[in-house]
Coordinates of C-alpha atoms and ligand atoms in Angstrom, one line a residue:
M1 CA 69.3 109.2 82.4
E2 CA 68.9 106.0 85.0
P3 CA 71.2 106.6 88.1
I4 CA 74.6 104.0 88.3
V5 CA 76.2 103.9 91.4
G6 CA 79.8 103.0 91.8
I7 CA 80.8 100.4 94.3
D8 CA 84.0 99.3 95.8
L9 CA 83.2 95.2 97.0
G10 CA 86.1 94.8 99.4
T11 CA 87.5 91.9 101.1
T12 CA 87.2 93.4 104.8
N13 CA 84.8 96.4 104.0
S14 CA 82.7 97.9 100.9
E15 CA 81.2 101.1 100.0
V16 CA 78.9 102.6 97.2
A17 CA 79.1 106.0 96.0
F18 CA 77.2 108.4 93.6
I19 CA 78.0 111.8 92.1
I20 CA 75.9 114.3 93.6
D21 CA 76.5 118.0 92.5
G22 CA 79.4 117.0 90.3
N23 CA 81.2 115.6 93.5
A24 CA 81.7 112.0 94.0
E25 CA 79.9 110.9 97.5
I26 CA 79.9 108.2 99.5
L27 CA 76.6 107.2 100.3
K28 CA 76.2 106.6 104.2
D29 CA 73.3 105.4 106.2
R30 CA 73.9 106.7 109.8
D31 CA 77.3 105.6 109.6
D32 CA 80.7 106.2 108.6
G33 CA 80.1 104.9 104.7
I34 CA 81.9 101.5 105.7
L35 CA 80.0 98.7 105.4
P36 CA 82.2 95.5 107.0
S37 CA 82.0 92.7 104.1
C38 CA 80.5 90.0 106.4
V39 CA 77.2 88.5 105.8
G40 CA 75.8 86.1 109.1
I41 CA 72.4 84.6 110.1
D42 CA 71.0 85.7 113.4
D43 CA 69.3 83.7 116.4
D44 CA 65.7 84.5 114.3
G45 CA 67.3 83.0 111.2
K46 CA 67.3 86.5 109.6
I47 CA 70.0 87.3 106.9
I48 CA 72.1 90.2 108.7
V49 CA 75.1 92.5 107.1
G50 CA 77.9 94.6 107.9
A51 CA 78.9 95.4 111.5
E52 CA 76.3 93.6 113.0
A53 CA 77.3 90.2 111.7
R54 CA 80.9 91.1 112.1
N55 CA 79.9 91.9 116.0
Q56 CA 78.3 88.0 115.9
A57 CA 81.6 86.4 114.2
V58 CA 83.1 85.5 117.4
I59 CA 80.4 84.0 119.1
A60 CA 78.8 82.4 116.2
P61 CA 81.5 81.5 113.6
D62 CA 79.0 78.9 112.3
S63 CA 76.6 81.3 111.2
T64 CA 78.8 84.2 110.0
V65 CA 81.1 84.7 106.9
L66 CA 84.1 86.8 106.2
S67 CA 85.9 87.3 103.5
V68 CA 84.2 86.0 100.9
K69 CA 85.8 87.5 98.2
R70 CA 88.7 85.4 98.6
L71 CA 86.4 82.4 97.3
M72 CA 84.8 84.4 94.4
G73 CA 85.2 82.4 91.1
T74 CA 85.5 79.1 92.8
D75 CA 82.5 76.7 93.5
Q76 CA 83.0 75.9 97.0
K77 CA 80.1 75.8 99.2
I78 CA 79.9 78.0 102.2
H79 CA 78.1 77.1 105.1
M80 CA 75.7 79.0 107.2
K81 CA 73.9 77.7 110.0
D82 CA 72.0 74.8 108.1
S83 CA 72.0 76.0 104.5
S84 CA 75.1 76.5 102.0
Y85 CA 75.7 79.1 99.6
L86 CA 77.9 80.0 96.5
P87 CA 80.0 82.8 97.1
Q88 CA 78.3 84.7 94.7
E89 CA 75.4 84.5 96.6
I90 CA 76.8 85.5 99.7
S91 CA 78.2 88.6 98.1
A92 CA 75.0 88.8 96.7
F93 CA 73.7 89.9 100.1
I94 CA 76.4 92.6 100.5
L95 CA 75.8 94.4 97.3
K96 CA 72.1 93.9 98.3
E97 CA 72.7 96.1 101.2
L98 CA 74.6 98.7 99.4
K99 CA 71.6 98.8 96.9
E100 CA 69.4 99.5 99.8
R101 CA 71.5 102.5 101.7
A102 CA 71.9 103.8 97.9
E103 CA 68.2 103.9 97.5
K104 CA 67.6 105.4 101.0
A105 CA 70.0 107.8 100.4
L106 CA 69.2 109.0 96.9
G107 CA 65.3 108.5 97.6
K108 CA 65.0 106.4 94.2
P109 CA 65.2 102.8 93.0
I110 CA 68.7 101.9 91.8
S111 CA 69.3 99.1 89.1
K112 CA 72.7 99.8 87.7
A113 CA 76.1 99.5 89.1
I114 CA 79.9 99.8 88.6
I115 CA 81.6 97.4 90.6
T116 CA 85.4 97.2 91.5
A117 CA 87.8 93.9 91.4
P118 CA 91.6 93.6 91.6
A119 CA 93.3 93.9 88.7
Y120 CA 94.4 90.4 89.4
F121 CA 91.2 88.5 88.9
T122 CA 90.6 86.2 86.5
D123 CA 87.6 86.1 84.1
A124 CA 86.1 83.4 86.3
Q125 CA 86.1 85.9 89.5
R126 CA 85.1 88.9 87.4
H127 CA 82.0 86.3 86.1
A128 CA 81.2 85.7 89.3
T129 CA 81.4 89.5 90.7
R130 CA 79.0 90.0 88.0
E131 CA 76.5 87.2 88.9
A132 CA 76.6 88.4 92.5
G133 CA 75.4 91.7 90.7
E134 CA 72.7 90.6 88.9
I135 CA 71.1 88.4 92.2
A136 CA 71.5 91.5 94.2
G137 CA 69.2 93.1 91.2
L138 CA 72.0 95.3 89.5
N139 CA 72.6 95.3 86.0
V140 CA 76.6 95.7 86.3
V141 CA 77.1 98.1 83.5
R142 CA 81.2 97.7 83.8
I143 CA 83.5 95.9 86.1
I144 CA 86.5 98.2 86.9
N145 CA 90.1 97.4 88.3
E146 CA 90.4 99.2 91.7
P147 CA 94.1 100.2 91.0
T148 CA 92.0 102.2 87.9
A149 CA 89.3 103.6 90.3
A150 CA 91.8 105.0 92.6
A151 CA 93.9 106.5 89.6
L152 CA 90.3 107.9 88.5
A153 CA 89.4 109.4 92.2
Y154 CA 92.8 111.4 92.0
E155 CA 93.3 112.5 88.5
S156 CA 90.2 112.1 86.2
A157 CA 90.8 115.8 85.5
S158 CA 93.8 115.7 84.3
S159 CA 95.2 115.8 80.7
E160 CA 98.6 114.7 81.1
T161 CA 100.0 111.6 80.7
Q162 CA 100.8 110.2 84.3
R163 CA 102.4 107.1 85.3
I164 CA 100.8 106.3 89.2
L165 CA 102.1 103.5 91.5
I166 CA 99.0 102.7 93.5
Y167 CA 99.7 100.9 97.1
D168 CA 96.8 99.4 98.3
L169 CA 97.1 97.4 101.8
G170 CA 93.7 97.0 103.3
G171 CA 92.8 94.4 106.1
G172 CA 93.5 91.0 104.3
T173 CA 95.4 91.9 100.9
F174 CA 98.0 93.7 99.5
D175 CA 98.0 95.1 95.8
V176 CA 100.4 97.3 94.2
S177 CA 99.8 98.2 90.8
I178 CA 101.0 100.9 87.9
V179 CA 98.9 102.8 85.6
K180 CA 99.4 105.0 82.6
I181 CA 96.6 107.7 82.5
E182 CA 96.4 109.4 79.1
E183 CA 93.3 111.9 78.6
G184 CA 91.3 110.2 81.3
V185 CA 91.8 106.6 79.8
V186 CA 93.5 104.4 82.4
E187 CA 95.8 101.1 81.5
V188 CA 97.3 99.1 84.2
L189 CA 101.1 98.4 83.4
S190 CA 101.6 96.4 85.9
S191 CA 100.2 94.6 89.0
T192 CA 101.1 92.5 91.9
G193 CA 101.3 91.5 95.6
D194 CA 100.0 89.2 98.4
N195 CA 96.6 87.9 98.9
H196 CA 97.0 87.3 102.2
L197 CA 98.8 90.2 104.1
G198 CA 97.2 93.2 105.6
G199 CA 96.2 94.7 108.9
D200 CA 94.7 91.7 110.1
D201 CA 98.0 90.3 110.3
F202 CA 99.6 93.4 112.1
D203 CA 96.8 93.1 114.5
Q204 CA 97.7 89.8 115.5
K205 CA 101.1 90.3 115.7
I206 CA 100.0 92.7 118.5
V207 CA 98.0 89.8 120.1
A208 CA 100.5 87.7 120.1
R209 CA 102.5 90.1 122.2
L210 CA 99.8 90.5 124.8
A211 CA 99.0 87.3 125.4
E212 CA 103.0 86.5 126.2
Y213 CA 102.6 89.6 128.3
V214 CA 99.3 88.0 130.2
E215 CA 101.0 84.9 130.2
K216 CA 104.5 85.8 131.7
E217 CA 103.5 88.7 133.8
L218 CA 99.8 87.9 134.7
K219 CA 100.5 84.6 135.2
L220 CA 97.3 84.2 133.2
S221 CA 96.9 81.5 130.1
V222 CA 94.4 83.1 127.0
T223 CA 95.2 81.7 123.9
K224 CA 92.7 79.0 124.1
Q225 CA 90.0 81.6 125.5
P226 CA 87.8 82.5 122.1
L227 CA 86.1 85.1 123.6
V228 CA 89.3 86.8 125.8
M229 CA 91.4 86.2 122.4
A230 CA 88.6 88.1 120.6
R231 CA 88.7 91.0 123.0
L232 CA 92.2 91.3 122.9
K233 CA 91.8 91.3 119.1
R234 CA 89.7 94.1 119.0
A235 CA 92.1 96.3 121.8
A236 CA 95.0 95.4 119.1
E237 CA 93.2 96.9 116.2
K238 CA 92.3 100.0 118.3
A239 CA 95.5 100.2 119.6
K240 CA 97.1 99.9 115.9
M241 CA 95.0 102.8 114.8
T242 CA 95.7 104.9 117.9
L243 CA 99.3 104.4 116.7
S244 CA 98.6 106.2 113.1
G245 CA 98.5 109.3 115.0
S246 CA 100.3 109.1 118.3
P247 CA 103.5 107.8 119.5
Y248 CA 101.9 105.7 122.2
S249 CA 99.1 103.5 122.6
K250 CA 97.6 102.4 126.4
I251 CA 95.6 99.1 125.9
E252 CA 93.7 98.9 128.6
E253 CA 90.9 95.5 129.0
D254 CA 89.7 94.7 132.7
H255 CA 88.3 91.6 133.9
I256 CA 90.3 89.3 131.4
G257 CA 90.3 86.9 134.4
K258 CA 90.4 85.4 137.6
K259 CA 93.4 84.0 139.5
T260 CA 92.8 82.6 143.3
W261 CA 89.1 84.5 143.3
K262 CA 91.0 88.0 142.2
D263 CA 90.0 89.9 138.7
I264 CA 93.1 90.2 136.5
H265 CA 92.9 93.1 134.7
L266 CA 95.6 94.0 131.5
S267 CA 97.0 97.3 131.3
Y268 CA 100.0 97.7 128.4
E269 CA 101.6 100.4 126.8
L270 CA 102.7 99.8 123.2
S271 CA 105.1 102.4 121.5
R272 CA 104.9 103.4 117.5
L273 CA 108.3 102.6 117.8
D274 CA 107.7 98.9 119.3
F275 CA 104.9 98.4 116.4
E276 CA 106.8 99.0 113.7
E277 CA 109.5 96.8 114.7
M278 CA 106.6 93.9 114.7
I279 CA 105.8 94.5 111.4
E280 CA 108.9 95.4 109.8
D281 CA 109.4 92.0 108.0
E282 CA 105.7 92.6 106.3
L283 CA 105.9 95.7 105.2
E284 CA 109.5 95.2 103.2
R285 CA 108.0 92.5 101.7
T286 CA 105.3 94.9 100.4
M287 CA 108.3 97.1 99.1
D288 CA 109.9 94.0 97.3
S289 CA 106.5 94.0 95.6
V290 CA 107.1 97.6 94.6
S291 CA 110.2 96.7 93.1
K292 CA 108.5 94.0 91.3
A293 CA 106.0 96.2 90.0
L294 CA 108.3 98.4 88.4
R295 CA 110.6 95.9 87.0
D296 CA 107.5 94.2 85.5
A297 CA 106.4 97.8 84.0
S298 CA 110.2 98.2 82.7
L299 CA 110.3 101.8 84.9
L300 CA 112.5 103.3 86.9
P301 CA 111.0 104.6 90.4
S302 CA 111.9 108.2 89.0
A303 CA 109.5 107.3 86.0
I304 CA 106.7 107.5 88.4
N305 CA 104.9 110.6 88.8
K306 CA 102.7 110.4 91.6
I307 CA 102.3 107.6 94.6
I308 CA 98.7 106.9 95.9
L309 CA 97.9 105.4 98.8
V310 CA 94.8 103.2 99.0
G311 CA 93.2 101.1 102.0
G312 CA 93.0 101.6 105.7
S313 CA 96.6 99.8 106.6
T314 CA 97.9 102.7 104.9
R315 CA 97.3 105.4 107.6
I316 CA 100.5 103.6 109.5
P317 CA 103.0 106.2 109.1
R318 CA 106.0 103.8 108.2
I319 CA 104.7 103.0 105.1
S320 CA 104.8 106.5 103.7
E321 CA 108.2 107.0 105.2
M322 CA 109.1 103.6 103.2
L323 CA 107.8 104.8 99.7
E324 CA 109.3 108.2 100.3
E325 CA 112.7 106.8 101.3
K326 CA 112.5 105.0 97.9
F327 CA 111.2 107.3 95.6
G328 CA 112.0 110.5 97.2
R329 CA 108.5 112.0 97.0
L330 CA 105.9 112.0 99.3
P331 CA 103.1 109.7 98.7
H332 CA 99.5 110.8 98.3
S333 CA 96.6 110.3 100.8
E334 CA 94.1 113.1 100.8
I335 CA 91.3 111.0 99.5
D336 CA 90.2 108.8 102.2
P337 CA 92.1 105.7 101.6
D338 CA 89.1 103.6 102.6
L339 CA 87.0 105.1 100.3
C340 CA 89.2 106.1 97.4
V341 CA 88.1 102.8 95.4
A342 CA 84.3 103.5 95.3
L343 CA 84.6 107.4 94.9
G344 CA 86.8 106.3 91.5
A345 CA 83.9 103.8 90.5
A346 CA 81.1 106.7 90.8
I347 CA 83.3 108.8 88.4
Q348 CA 83.5 105.9 86.0
A349 CA 79.6 105.6 86.5
G350 CA 79.3 109.5 86.5
R351 CA 80.9 108.9 82.6
E352 CA 78.6 106.3 82.0
M353 CA 76.0 108.5 82.8
G354 CA 77.4 111.4 80.6
L355 CA 79.0 113.8 83.3
D356 CA 81.6 115.0 82.2
S357 CA 83.5 117.3 84.6
T358 CA 83.1 115.2 87.9
S359 CA 85.2 115.1 90.6
V360 CA 86.1 113.9 94.4
L361 CA 85.6 117.1 96.9
L362 CA 89.0 117.6 98.9
D363 CA 89.4 119.4 102.6
I364 CA 93.3 119.3 102.8
T365 CA 95.7 121.5 104.4
P366 CA 97.8 123.5 101.9
Y367 CA 100.7 123.7 104.4
T368 CA 102.8 121.7 106.5
F369 CA 102.9 122.3 110.2
G370 CA 105.6 121.0 112.6
T371 CA 107.8 122.1 115.2
S372 CA 112.1 122.7 115.7
A373 CA 114.2 119.6 117.0
I374 CA 117.9 118.7 117.4
G375 CA 118.6 116.4 114.3
E376 CA 120.4 116.0 110.9
V377 CA 119.9 117.5 107.8
D378 CA 121.4 116.0 104.4
G379 CA 123.8 114.2 107.0
A380 CA 125.1 117.5 109.1
P381 CA 123.8 117.8 112.3
C382 CA 121.4 120.9 113.0
M383 CA 119.9 122.1 115.8
T384 CA 117.1 123.2 114.4
R385 CA 115.6 120.0 112.2
F386 CA 112.1 120.9 110.8
V387 CA 109.9 118.0 112.0
P388 CA 106.5 117.6 110.6
L389 CA 103.7 116.7 112.6
I390 CA 100.8 117.3 109.9
R391 CA 101.6 117.0 106.2
R392 CA 100.7 118.8 103.5
N393 CA 97.9 117.8 101.9
T394 CA 96.5 115.8 104.6
K395 CA 92.6 115.5 104.8
L396 CA 91.3 117.8 107.7
P397 CA 90.4 117.7 110.3
T398 CA 93.2 115.8 111.4
A399 CA 95.2 115.6 114.7
K400 CA 98.8 113.7 114.9
S401 CA 101.4 113.5 117.8
E402 CA 105.2 112.9 118.5
A403 CA 107.2 111.9 120.5
F404 CA 110.5 114.3 122.0
Y405 CA 113.3 113.6 124.3
T406 CA 115.1 116.0 126.7
L407 CA 118.6 116.7 126.0
Y408 CA 120.1 116.5 129.9
D409 CA 119.3 115.5 133.4
S410 CA 117.3 118.1 134.8
Q411 CA 116.3 120.1 132.1
E412 CA 114.3 123.2 133.3
A413 CA 112.3 123.8 130.4
V414 CA 111.8 123.1 126.5
E415 CA 110.9 125.6 123.7
I416 CA 108.4 124.5 121.6
K417 CA 108.3 126.3 118.1
V418 CA 105.3 126.0 115.9
C419 CA 106.5 126.0 111.9
Q420 CA 104.7 126.2 108.8
G421 CA 106.5 125.3 105.6
E422 CA 108.4 122.6 103.5
K423 CA 111.8 123.2 104.6
P424 CA 114.5 120.5 106.3
D425 CA 115.7 123.2 108.0
A426 CA 112.8 125.0 110.9
L427 CA 115.1 128.4 110.3
D428 CA 113.7 128.5 106.2
N429 CA 109.9 127.9 107.3
I430 CA 107.8 130.3 109.0
R431 CA 107.2 130.4 112.9
I432 CA 103.9 130.9 113.7
G433 CA 104.2 130.2 117.0
K434 CA 106.7 129.7 120.1
Y435 CA 105.8 128.3 123.6
K436 CA 107.8 127.7 126.8
F437 CA 107.2 124.4 129.0
K438 CA 108.6 123.9 132.4
L439 CA 109.5 120.8 132.9
S440 CA 109.0 118.6 136.7
P441 CA 112.3 119.3 138.9
R442 CA 114.9 116.5 138.3
S443 CA 113.6 114.9 135.4
P444 CA 116.5 112.4 133.7
E445 CA 117.9 113.1 130.3
G446 CA 115.4 111.6 127.4
S447 CA 112.4 112.4 129.4
V448 CA 109.7 112.0 127.1
I449 CA 107.7 115.0 126.1
V450 CA 104.6 114.0 123.6
L451 CA 103.6 117.1 121.1
N452 CA 100.5 117.0 119.5
F453 CA 99.0 118.9 116.8
D454 CA 95.0 118.9 116.1
L455 CA 94.1 121.2 112.9
D456 CA 90.5 121.7 112.0
L457 CA 88.8 122.7 108.6
N458 CA 88.9 126.0 109.4
G459 CA 92.6 126.1 110.4
I460 CA 92.2 126.2 114.0
L461 CA 95.5 124.8 115.3
K462 CA 95.4 123.1 118.7
I463 CA 98.9 122.5 120.0
E464 CA 99.5 120.2 123.4
A465 CA 102.5 119.5 125.0
I466 CA 102.3 116.5 127.8
E467 CA 105.2 115.6 130.1
K468 CA 105.0 111.9 129.8
A469 CA 106.2 110.8 133.3
S470 CA 104.4 113.2 135.1
G471 CA 100.9 113.7 132.6
R472 CA 101.6 117.4 133.2
K473 CA 100.8 119.7 129.9
I474 CA 100.1 123.1 128.4
N475 CA 98.0 123.8 125.5
A476 CA 97.7 126.4 123.1
V477 CA 96.0 127.2 120.2
I478 CA 96.6 129.3 116.9
E479 CA 93.5 130.6 115.7
N480 CA 93.9 130.8 112.0
A481 CA 97.1 128.4 111.0
F482 CA 96.4 129.0 107.3
S483 CA 96.4 133.2 107.7
T484 CA 98.3 134.7 110.8
F485 CA 99.3 137.3 108.7
T486 CA 97.6 140.3 107.1
D487 CA 96.9 140.0 103.1
Q488 CA 100.2 141.4 102.4
E489 CA 102.1 139.2 104.6
M490 CA 99.9 136.1 103.5
F491 CA 101.4 136.9 99.9
D492 CA 104.6 137.6 100.7
S493 CA 104.7 134.0 102.8
K494 CA 102.8 132.0 100.0
K495 CA 105.5 133.4 97.6
R496 CA 108.0 132.4 100.0
I497 CA 106.8 129.3 100.6
N498 CA 106.3 128.4 97.1
A499 CA 110.0 129.3 96.1
L500 CA 111.1 127.3 98.7
W501 CA 109.0 124.6 97.7
G502 CA 110.4 124.9 94.1
E503 CA 106.7 125.4 93.0
K504 CA 106.0 126.8 89.7
A505 CA 102.5 128.9 90.5
E506 CA 100.3 129.0 93.8
S507 CA 97.6 127.5 91.2
D508 CA 99.3 124.7 90.7
E509 CA 99.5 123.4 94.4
G510 CA 97.8 120.2 93.5
A511 CA 101.0 118.8 91.2
A512 CA 103.6 120.5 93.5
A513 CA 104.0 118.1 96.1
D514 CA 105.4 115.7 93.2
E515 CA 109.0 117.3 93.5
T516 CA 111.5 115.2 91.3
P517 CA 114.0 113.9 94.1
K518 CA 117.2 115.6 94.0
E519 CA 120.3 113.3 93.7
T520 CA 123.8 114.3 94.4
M521 CA 125.0 112.2 91.2
P522 CA 128.2 112.5 90.3
P523 CA 128.2 114.0 86.3
D524 CA 129.9 111.1 84.9
L525 CA 127.7 108.6 86.3
A526 CA 124.4 111.0 85.6
E527 CA 125.7 111.1 81.9
A528 CA 125.9 107.4 81.9
L529 CA 122.4 107.0 83.3
A530 CA 120.9 109.4 80.8
K531 CA 122.6 108.0 78.0
A532 CA 121.1 104.4 79.4
E533 CA 118.2 105.6 79.6
S534 CA 118.0 107.0 76.2
Q535 CA 118.8 103.5 74.8
L536 CA 115.8 101.5 77.1
D537 CA 113.4 101.3 74.1
S538 CA 115.8 99.9 71.5
A539 CA 116.8 97.1 74.3
S540 CA 114.1 94.2 74.5
G541 CA 113.2 91.8 77.0
E542 CA 116.2 90.5 79.5
D543 CA 118.5 93.3 78.5
R544 CA 115.8 95.8 79.1
D545 CA 115.0 94.3 82.4
E546 CA 118.4 94.0 83.6
M547 CA 119.5 97.5 82.5
V548 CA 116.3 98.8 84.4
N549 CA 117.5 96.7 87.6
L550 CA 121.1 98.1 87.3
M551 CA 120.3 102.0 87.0
E552 CA 118.1 101.3 89.9
D553 CA 121.2 99.7 91.8
I554 CA 123.4 102.3 90.6
R555 CA 120.9 105.1 92.1
D556 CA 120.6 103.4 95.2
A557 CA 124.6 102.9 95.5
V558 CA 124.7 106.9 95.2
A559 CA 122.2 107.4 97.7
D560 CA 124.3 105.3 100.5
S561 CA 127.0 107.2 99.6
R562 CA 128.6 104.3 97.9
V563 CA 129.8 105.6 94.7
D564 CA 132.7 102.8 94.2
D565 CA 129.9 100.2 94.1
A566 CA 128.1 102.6 91.6
R567 CA 131.1 102.6 89.5
E568 CA 131.4 99.3 89.8
L569 CA 127.9 98.6 88.7
L570 CA 128.2 100.8 85.7
K571 CA 130.6 98.7 84.1
E572 CA 128.2 95.9 83.7
L573 CA 125.8 98.6 82.5
E574 CA 128.1 99.9 80.1
E575 CA 128.6 96.3 78.8
I576 CA 125.4 96.0 78.0
L577 CA 125.3 99.2 76.1
F578 CA 128.4 98.2 74.1
Y579 CA 126.9 95.0 73.3
L580 CA 123.6 96.8 72.1
G581 CA 125.7 99.2 70.1
Ligands
LIG601 P1 90.2 98.4 104.2 O1 90.4 97.1 103.6 O2 91.1 99.1 103.0 O3 88.9 98.3 104.6 O4 91.2 98.4 105.4 C1 90.9 98.0 106.6 C2 92.3 97.7 107.6 O5 92.7 98.6 107.8 C3 92.0 97.2 108.7 O6 93.1 96.3 109.1 C4 92.1 98.4 109.7 O7 92.5 97.7 111.0 C5 93.1 99.0 108.8 N1 92.9 100.4 109.2 C6 92.0 101.3 109.4 N2 92.6 102.5 109.7 C7 93.8 102.5 110.4 C8 94.7 103.3 110.8 N3 94.2 104.5 111.5 N4 95.8 102.7 111.3 C9 96.2 101.5 110.9 N5 95.2 100.7 110.6 C10 94.2 101.2 109.9

């Protein structure tokens, strides 16, 4: 059978994948497999694609094309140096590069591909994608929707009917889709989003903050200097990525200008909290789209079986938190969010080649690792609140840091407990380490301690605690964080953890994260909601939408302890039910 590759032709980055020994794999070319979707012409008049083209974008904007995907399906001419091209011709250069890297990796010619496209792509846009493939010498066997590919990457083997929400936030676009997967067939139920929202906007927010700081504090104007601004943009993106794993990021850029013959250097510390505040409005907008996608599919959050994160920007921890707040369950990101769509396209390609049982190989942590701190559990103060640092199902290796604060002036030491488990109170989880960290004398209340966990594929958990002000630190290693017990202890612990997690069986680990949210719903309201839910199918059009909205509002009101509001809303819902009856 002739080989068929799966291709994610993205706005910011593109990848190619193939089934090798039953598993979907990204094909790499001495890199991480991520090809920037950039095309350019270099000084010698040669076409360049990928990182090389992206690197020249600032110094040679007239010879470089970025984000061509936005123009697919239009007949807008794109100028590069002295020539002009159609969008599908520029995309063809990217596809040619991917085809070549696939041929190199697999050692055989490739002439067939499955290419992904956003669910909202029109016929004209899909046609242009197909043409791009043809120009590149690829027979496009099929174009599949990006959310469909993501769902296949996670669920190709599942036989149960599932409704999956795919939250896809990349460099320049945001899409949210709800798909139904039934016996391996994926149907898109709704899809919405924002064509101009993504990681680039977050970088720009940091750049604006840096430019303001440079202008005010260093008395240097940089906004009209493209090269300095490009350096700030690169530094901003790097800092943004660091903040996904650490509570602080230091931005250091030397020689950003001169003032009275003196070199000016930039040194600025950005905290994750600050960054989250900067992008709060944008993230709220994405959550509005999530609500819209649910409304369009006439579904309540509780009807979603799984949430999948796609796109590099979903590594920002606040996004998982917001989705967990709305759905009461953790989203899945164990398949690399940058690669998930290409891997799903390869699984579909495998099916076209007659390979049935294909999947994605995963190296993930089976348990959550965290520490104990003062906080709240279920709204009540708790001296031993469990603070997860590395969540269950996180892809390995991984490193995560979190900031903690001292309680009073001249605190002499902190006790660092390392726990494994899923319960909100650390006492209910398993303690696998305890360390005392002596602090500097006379440190004030609220002094910051940064705790860093680094977990590798072999279960070696490295722990580092740093007193931020002084830089003093302690290190510890737990040699086998997955099995620090004897076989019997391991068996007992797993049983206990799984029981605490409310899990059916050890073998069912993949599905276990999909615990349904617990609600403290008063019985009369729960009964009314169940009745309304059973009548949803008999309602049509506007009534159904109105019912779904009211039911969601009632649940939100109860979750916020506004039971009186919930009862008021219930009256409206009962009116519709009465009318339906
Ligand atoms: P994509 O379009 O899916 O390839 O995503 C690219 C975007 O993801 C860019 O804006 C990156 O800066 C962003 N990104 C990649 N890694 C991270 C990270 N660790 N934290 C936050 N954003 C990231």
